[in-house]
């Protein structure tokens, strides 16, 4: 009864200290806020000093932890630990040497109910004081905090950056294990922070490329709890946003088939770049490349002067890239570069159609005109149409180029040059003169059909 009264009086007096007096006689240095995981432990780094300064005899100096409960103010029910061993309401132990003014405390077997504001107190003979101006907020959570992913340096291709993942380690006795998708079994390092708390960390240095853009780093921290019988895991993810110079710059052409002079051809430039590229169009000339347009889209009206080789350049902050070249010709055919099979396919189809026309025409000729003499006499009947103007009436001359090697898959891998050397080229020129009798087309008149057959 007596000791209780003394204690109550003591707390009444010292209770006023909790309001942080002007002239406190005890100070501690410890983190202001600490987070911990239920089922695990917490090390509270702590040192103290008294005013006026004095020595603390280790045999009669006791460290006391008080929890503040706003509903009741400070009273003896709030003393949750006394290093003398008289109060062990909460599973704590002062591991620091009090005579060295070290009040480092191990708080173990944490439960969420321990979330509170705590004050440290020293009782050493006549010196009894609470560090009322240095409260410590402890938050005990059921789930661990997420680890932090940090990246040093600029996220640009060719940059070497160090990526780290770190997890708070309130209980260095049973630290978390960190793993991530950047490497197998990364070495875990436990580092001491400036405030004497600890952090578990893994890190890796990588040289960035465009392939890293959009890659999601996922790091998980696995904390052992309840003496290692269970674990609790938290995960953090971070997606890399890597800038890079233009890649895969290419030109597409529309229409891709045959185009007659006077019509429009659309050229479109595309590229993979971050930030997005801007585009410039160039045309090769005798005097070098000349800039012809800006923007990803370029429309050309096909005439004799638009003939030539075009290309685009994609540019962003990180660099530029030149596309392959594309040929625009006014012959009616727009040739694609050899990597695109479309032009060749169209050529083969047109060639086959013309070849069939020639065969039909020859067959017609043979059946209707058994002798050459007869043909000549018939031709003589129409002198006005006897000499076709081949040079000028280009539209009446049809060329078909048939490359049979395209139809043989084993030859397709051979280069253009190799094929040229291996193949015999056979040219067949078929001249068909027609008279009014055998002309099936409405236009009539003589017509030359050439079939250029490359075998
Ligand atoms: C605790 O120790 C640190 C470093 O030794 C010192 O700066 C600080 O003043 C000490 N705290 C107290 C309350 O004496
Ligand atoms: C500490 O206190 C004990 C008992 O009160 C005493 O015997 C001892 O000499 C003291 N030590 C110091 C260093 O003052
Ligand atoms: C702490 O324990 C000591 C030794 O038993 C005792 O003298 C002191 O009153 C206790 N303090 C509190 C606040 O329990
Ligand atoms: C305080 O004591 C702890 C052991 O509990 C020790 O790890 C720490 O280094 C000590 N601090 C100082 C400043 O000596
Ligand atoms: C935690 O506190 C609540 C009331 O605040 C109580 O009902 C519960 O029993 C306590 N749990 C433990 C494990 O002490
Ligand atoms: C990626 O970085 C660029 C700047 O380089 C920025 O404009 C863009 O918004 C970022 N994207 C994301 C998803 O953060
Ligand atoms: C070319 O682009 C223009 C404007 O976008 C469009 O109207 C036209 O149809 C396109 N021509 C071809 C052949 O794609
Ligand atoms: C292109 O055609 C025009 C007439 O359409 C002609 O005057 C000009 O000389 C031609 N230019 C070339 C380079 O052939
Ligand atoms: C592309 O970049 C090179 C240097 O990296 C520069 O010399 C050149 O002028 C650039 N080209 C264009 C079209 O911006």
Short mmCIF file of C-alpha atoms in Angstrom, two decimals, residues 56-368:
data_model
loop_
_atom_site.label_atom_id
_atom_site.label_comp_id
_atom_site.label_asym_id
_atom_site.label_seq_id
_atom_site.Cartn_x
_atom_site.Cartn_y
_atom_site.Cartn_z
CA UNK A 56 25.29 6.29 -13.55
CA UNK A 57 26.41 3.43 -11.31
CA UNK A 58 25.39 0.30 -13.22
CA UNK A 59 24.42 -1.64 -10.09
CA UNK A 60 21.78 0.86 -8.98
CA UNK A 61 20.67 2.46 -12.25
CA UNK A 62 17.39 1.25 -13.71
CA UNK A 63 15.97 1.94 -17.11
CA UNK A 64 12.19 2.13 -17.35
CA UNK A 65 9.90 2.23 -20.40
CA UNK A 66 6.54 3.91 -20.03
CA UNK A 67 3.80 3.71 -22.57
CA UNK A 68 1.62 6.74 -22.90
CA UNK A 69 -2.06 6.12 -23.05
CA UNK A 70 -3.91 9.30 -23.86
CA UNK A 71 -7.02 8.03 -22.10
CA UNK A 72 -5.37 7.73 -18.72
CA UNK A 73 -2.38 10.08 -18.86
CA UNK A 74 0.81 8.82 -17.29
CA UNK A 75 0.25 6.54 -14.32
CA UNK A 76 1.78 3.40 -12.89
CA UNK A 77 -0.30 1.19 -15.16
CA UNK A 78 1.67 2.56 -18.00
CA UNK A 79 5.04 1.34 -16.73
CA UNK A 80 5.53 -1.64 -19.00
CA UNK A 81 9.19 -2.38 -18.28
CA UNK A 82 11.70 -1.86 -15.46
CA UNK A 83 15.22 -3.12 -16.03
CA UNK A 84 15.34 -4.09 -12.32
CA UNK A 85 13.06 -6.94 -13.32
CA UNK A 86 10.13 -5.70 -11.23
CA UNK A 87 8.01 -4.88 -14.28
CA UNK A 88 8.08 -6.99 -17.45
CA UNK A 89 4.57 -6.39 -18.78
CA UNK A 90 5.93 -6.10 -22.30
CA UNK A 91 8.68 -8.42 -23.57
CA UNK A 92 11.56 -5.93 -23.56
CA UNK A 93 15.17 -5.92 -22.48
CA UNK A 94 17.69 -3.12 -22.31
CA UNK A 95 20.73 -4.47 -24.12
CA UNK A 96 22.73 -1.27 -23.93
CA UNK A 97 25.04 -0.53 -21.00
CA UNK A 98 23.21 2.08 -18.92
CA UNK A 99 26.45 3.21 -17.25
CA UNK A 100 27.65 4.02 -20.76
CA UNK A 101 24.41 6.00 -21.27
CA UNK A 102 23.35 3.35 -23.78
CA UNK A 103 19.63 2.61 -23.52
CA UNK A 104 19.43 0.40 -26.63
CA UNK A 105 16.40 -1.84 -26.13
CA UNK A 106 15.23 -5.09 -27.70
CA UNK A 107 11.46 -5.29 -27.99
CA UNK A 108 10.47 -8.85 -28.92
CA UNK A 109 7.38 -10.98 -29.72
CA UNK A 110 5.57 -7.96 -31.05
CA UNK A 111 1.81 -7.76 -31.39
CA UNK A 112 -0.17 -4.97 -32.97
CA UNK A 113 -1.45 -3.94 -29.52
CA UNK A 114 2.02 -2.67 -28.74
CA UNK A 115 1.47 0.19 -31.16
CA UNK A 116 1.91 3.22 -28.92
CA UNK A 117 3.94 6.21 -27.85
CA UNK A 118 6.80 5.30 -25.49
CA UNK A 119 8.93 7.29 -23.02
CA UNK A 120 12.24 6.35 -21.46
CA UNK A 121 12.95 6.95 -17.76
CA UNK A 122 16.02 6.61 -15.57
CA UNK A 123 15.92 5.84 -11.87
CA UNK A 124 19.35 6.00 -10.28
CA UNK A 125 19.34 6.74 -6.59
CA UNK A 126 18.14 10.29 -6.22
CA UNK A 127 18.22 10.96 -9.92
CA UNK A 128 14.81 10.06 -11.30
CA UNK A 129 13.77 11.56 -14.62
CA UNK A 130 11.62 10.83 -17.67
CA UNK A 131 12.71 11.92 -21.16
CA UNK A 132 9.31 13.59 -21.69
CA UNK A 133 10.44 15.65 -24.62
CA UNK A 134 11.62 12.62 -26.63
CA UNK A 135 8.63 10.39 -27.27
CA UNK A 136 9.07 7.33 -29.49
CA UNK A 137 6.17 6.25 -31.66
CA UNK A 138 6.18 2.51 -32.34
CA UNK A 139 3.77 1.07 -34.88
CA UNK A 140 3.43 -2.71 -35.04
CA UNK A 141 1.82 -4.01 -38.19
CA UNK A 142 0.60 -7.43 -39.25
CA UNK A 143 1.96 -7.08 -42.78
CA UNK A 144 5.51 -6.09 -43.55
CA UNK A 145 6.29 -2.83 -45.34
CA UNK A 146 6.95 -3.07 -49.06
CA UNK A 147 10.61 -3.04 -50.05
CA UNK A 148 11.85 0.00 -51.99
CA UNK A 149 13.23 -0.21 -55.51
CA UNK A 150 15.65 2.56 -56.38
CA UNK A 151 17.51 3.31 -59.58
CA UNK A 152 20.55 5.54 -59.73
CA UNK A 153 21.11 7.62 -62.83
CA UNK A 154 19.17 8.43 -65.98
CA UNK A 155 16.98 5.84 -67.59
CA UNK A 156 18.53 6.10 -71.04
CA UNK A 157 19.92 3.41 -73.30
CA UNK A 158 23.67 2.82 -72.94
CA UNK A 159 23.57 4.29 -69.40
CA UNK A 160 24.94 2.11 -66.66
CA UNK A 161 22.59 2.25 -63.69
CA UNK A 162 22.56 0.60 -60.31
CA UNK A 163 19.23 -0.84 -59.31
CA UNK A 164 18.71 -1.64 -55.67
CA UNK A 165 15.96 -3.12 -53.60
CA UNK A 166 16.00 -2.50 -49.89
CA UNK A 167 13.80 -3.57 -47.01
CA UNK A 168 13.60 -2.10 -43.57
CA UNK A 169 15.06 -4.46 -40.99
CA UNK A 170 13.63 -3.59 -37.58
CA UNK A 171 14.78 -6.93 -36.19
CA UNK A 172 18.35 -7.60 -37.43
CA UNK A 173 18.29 -10.96 -35.59
CA UNK A 174 15.81 -12.27 -38.15
CA UNK A 175 16.26 -10.09 -41.21
CA UNK A 176 14.09 -10.35 -44.33
CA UNK A 177 15.32 -12.29 -47.36
CA UNK A 178 15.19 -10.28 -50.55
CA UNK A 179 14.71 -11.83 -53.98
CA UNK A 180 13.98 -10.32 -57.38
CA UNK A 181 13.63 -11.12 -61.06
CA UNK A 182 16.96 -9.50 -62.00
CA UNK A 183 19.09 -12.37 -60.72
CA UNK A 184 18.95 -15.68 -58.88
CA UNK A 185 19.91 -15.80 -55.20
CA UNK A 186 21.13 -12.21 -54.92
CA UNK A 187 23.55 -11.63 -52.02
CA UNK A 188 21.68 -9.90 -49.18
CA UNK A 189 23.58 -7.21 -47.32
CA UNK A 190 22.52 -5.76 -43.99
CA UNK A 191 23.54 -2.14 -43.67
CA UNK A 192 23.41 0.14 -40.69
CA UNK A 193 21.73 3.49 -41.25
CA UNK A 194 22.85 6.78 -39.70
CA UNK A 195 20.21 6.46 -36.99
CA UNK A 196 21.55 2.96 -36.11
CA UNK A 197 18.53 1.21 -37.60
CA UNK A 198 19.19 -1.45 -40.24
CA UNK A 199 18.32 -2.04 -43.88
CA UNK A 200 18.62 -5.23 -45.92
CA UNK A 201 19.66 -4.53 -49.50
CA UNK A 202 20.36 -6.22 -52.83
CA UNK A 203 21.67 -4.43 -55.86
CA UNK A 204 22.75 -4.92 -59.44
CA UNK A 205 24.35 -2.69 -62.05
CA UNK A 206 23.03 -3.00 -65.58
CA UNK A 207 23.66 -1.19 -68.83
CA UNK A 208 20.32 -0.12 -70.23
CA UNK A 209 19.09 -0.83 -73.72
CA UNK A 210 15.76 -0.35 -75.45
CA UNK A 211 14.81 -3.92 -74.49
CA UNK A 212 14.70 -2.85 -70.84
CA UNK A 213 11.97 -0.32 -71.56
CA UNK A 214 8.73 -1.56 -70.06
CA UNK A 215 10.46 -4.26 -68.05
CA UNK A 216 8.90 -4.61 -64.61
CA UNK A 217 11.27 -5.25 -61.75
CA UNK A 218 9.62 -7.19 -59.00
CA UNK A 219 11.33 -7.47 -55.63
CA UNK A 220 10.00 -9.35 -52.65
CA UNK A 221 11.00 -9.30 -49.01
CA UNK A 222 10.28 -12.39 -46.93
CA UNK A 223 10.33 -11.81 -43.17
CA UNK A 224 10.60 -14.72 -40.76
CA UNK A 225 8.12 -14.36 -37.86
CA UNK A 226 7.28 -16.31 -34.71
CA UNK A 227 10.81 -17.63 -34.26
CA UNK A 228 11.01 -18.51 -37.94
CA UNK A 229 8.00 -20.84 -37.94
CA UNK A 230 6.22 -18.61 -40.44
CA UNK A 231 7.09 -15.98 -43.00
CA UNK A 232 5.43 -12.80 -44.17
CA UNK A 233 6.12 -11.45 -47.63
CA UNK A 234 5.81 -8.04 -49.20
CA UNK A 235 6.45 -7.23 -52.85
CA UNK A 236 7.27 -4.10 -54.78
CA UNK A 237 7.25 -3.58 -58.53
CA UNK A 238 8.69 -0.90 -60.69
CA UNK A 239 8.44 -0.62 -64.45
CA UNK A 240 11.48 0.76 -66.24
CA UNK A 241 10.86 3.73 -68.50
CA UNK A 242 13.95 3.75 -70.70
CA UNK A 243 14.51 6.40 -73.37
CA UNK A 244 16.22 5.26 -76.54
CA UNK A 245 17.19 6.50 -80.00
CA UNK A 246 15.03 5.44 -82.98
CA UNK A 247 15.10 1.74 -83.90
CA UNK A 248 13.60 -0.29 -86.78
CA UNK A 249 13.09 2.80 -88.91
CA UNK A 250 11.32 1.73 -92.09
CA UNK A 251 9.42 3.16 -95.01
CA UNK A 252 6.18 1.78 -96.36
CA UNK A 253 4.66 2.73 -99.66
CA UNK A 254 1.04 2.88 -100.72
CA UNK A 255 -0.10 1.72 -103.17
CA UNK A 256 2.52 -0.98 -103.24
CA UNK A 257 1.73 -2.27 -106.71
CA UNK A 258 1.86 -0.61 -110.10
CA UNK A 259 1.21 3.10 -110.26
CA UNK A 260 0.60 5.10 -113.39
CA UNK A 261 2.28 8.46 -113.83
CA UNK A 262 0.24 11.34 -112.50
CA UNK A 263 -1.17 9.44 -109.56
CA UNK A 264 -0.18 9.84 -105.94
CA UNK A 265 2.10 7.58 -103.96
CA UNK A 266 2.08 7.78 -100.17
CA UNK A 267 5.29 7.13 -98.28
CA UNK A 268 5.04 6.50 -94.54
CA UNK A 269 7.98 6.37 -92.16
CA UNK A 270 7.75 4.50 -88.90
CA UNK A 271 10.15 3.92 -86.07
CA UNK A 272 10.34 2.67 -82.52
CA UNK A 273 11.68 5.46 -80.34
CA UNK A 274 11.26 6.94 -76.88
CA UNK A 275 10.38 9.75 -76.76
CA UNK A 276 8.60 9.40 -80.15
CA UNK A 277 10.72 10.34 -83.15
CA UNK A 278 10.14 13.12 -85.64
CA UNK A 279 10.71 12.30 -89.29
CA UNK A 280 12.47 13.94 -92.22
CA UNK A 281 12.39 12.81 -95.84
CA UNK A 282 15.37 12.90 -98.16
CA UNK A 283 15.89 12.22 -101.83
CA UNK A 284 19.23 11.21 -103.27
CA UNK A 285 20.44 13.35 -106.13
CA UNK A 286 23.69 13.90 -108.00
CA UNK A 287 24.58 16.61 -105.49
CA UNK A 288 23.85 14.40 -102.51
CA UNK A 289 20.77 13.97 -100.36
CA UNK A 290 18.27 16.78 -100.43
CA UNK A 291 15.62 17.31 -97.81
CA UNK A 292 12.17 17.05 -99.36
CA UNK A 293 9.70 16.91 -96.48
CA UNK A 294 9.10 16.71 -92.72
CA UNK A 295 6.69 14.44 -90.90
CA UNK A 296 5.96 10.73 -90.94
CA UNK A 297 3.79 10.96 -94.06
CA UNK A 298 4.95 12.09 -97.48
CA UNK A 299 2.78 12.10 -100.59
CA UNK A 300 4.46 12.15 -103.99
CA UNK A 301 2.71 12.83 -107.29
CA UNK A 302 4.45 10.47 -109.68
CA UNK A 303 6.04 12.34 -112.61
CA UNK A 304 9.28 12.04 -114.54
CA UNK A 305 11.02 14.35 -112.02
CA UNK A 306 9.96 12.41 -108.93
CA UNK A 307 12.00 9.41 -110.07
CA UNK A 308 14.62 8.50 -107.56
CA UNK A 309 15.68 7.04 -104.30
CA UNK A 310 13.96 8.23 -101.12
CA UNK A 311 14.58 7.55 -97.47
CA UNK A 312 13.56 8.95 -94.13
CA UNK A 313 15.47 9.78 -90.96
CA UNK A 314 13.83 9.34 -87.56
CA UNK A 315 15.21 11.62 -84.86
CA UNK A 316 14.63 12.11 -81.14
CA UNK A 317 16.65 13.54 -78.23
CA UNK A 318 18.80 10.42 -78.09
CA UNK A 319 19.83 10.13 -81.74
CA UNK A 320 18.67 9.39 -85.23
CA UNK A 321 18.31 6.45 -87.59
CA UNK A 322 18.11 6.32 -91.35
CA UNK A 323 15.62 4.00 -93.05
CA UNK A 324 16.39 1.76 -95.99
CA UNK A 325 15.98 3.36 -99.40
CA UNK A 326 12.88 3.17 -101.52
CA UNK A 327 12.75 3.67 -105.28
CA UNK A 328 10.02 5.71 -106.86
CA UNK A 329 9.84 5.51 -110.66
CA UNK A 330 7.39 6.93 -113.13
CA UNK A 331 7.37 3.93 -115.44
CA UNK A 332 4.17 2.90 -113.89
CA UNK A 333 5.91 0.50 -111.60
CA UNK A 334 7.14 1.48 -108.21
CA UNK A 335 9.97 -0.74 -107.17
CA UNK A 336 10.32 -1.69 -103.59
CA UNK A 337 13.63 -2.53 -102.08
CA UNK A 338 14.51 -6.23 -102.42
CA UNK A 339 13.62 -7.03 -98.84
CA UNK A 340 9.95 -6.45 -99.63
CA UNK A 341 8.48 -9.30 -101.67
CA UNK A 342 5.34 -7.44 -102.73
CA UNK A 343 6.69 -5.75 -105.86
CA UNK A 344 8.20 -8.98 -107.12
CA UNK A 345 4.97 -10.89 -106.52
CA UNK A 346 2.97 -8.32 -108.50
CA UNK A 347 5.60 -8.44 -111.24
CA UNK A 348 5.36 -12.21 -111.48
CA UNK A 349 1.55 -12.12 -111.65
CA UNK A 350 1.49 -9.43 -114.37
CA UNK A 351 4.21 -11.33 -116.23
CA UNK A 352 2.21 -14.55 -116.20
CA UNK A 353 -0.91 -12.73 -117.46
CA UNK A 354 1.07 -11.15 -120.32
CA UNK A 355 2.72 -14.48 -121.15
CA UNK A 356 -0.71 -16.09 -121.38
CA UNK A 357 -1.89 -13.24 -123.64
CA UNK A 358 1.12 -13.80 -125.88
CA UNK A 359 0.47 -17.54 -126.08
CA UNK A 360 -3.17 -16.92 -126.93
CA UNK A 361 -2.16 -14.32 -129.49
CA UNK A 362 0.38 -16.64 -131.09
CA UNK A 363 -2.17 -19.45 -131.17
CA UNK A 364 -4.68 -17.10 -132.80
CA UNK A 365 -2.09 -16.05 -135.29
CA UNK A 366 -1.13 -19.61 -136.19
CA UNK A 367 -4.71 -20.83 -136.62
CA UNK A 368 -6.03 -17.85 -138.58
#
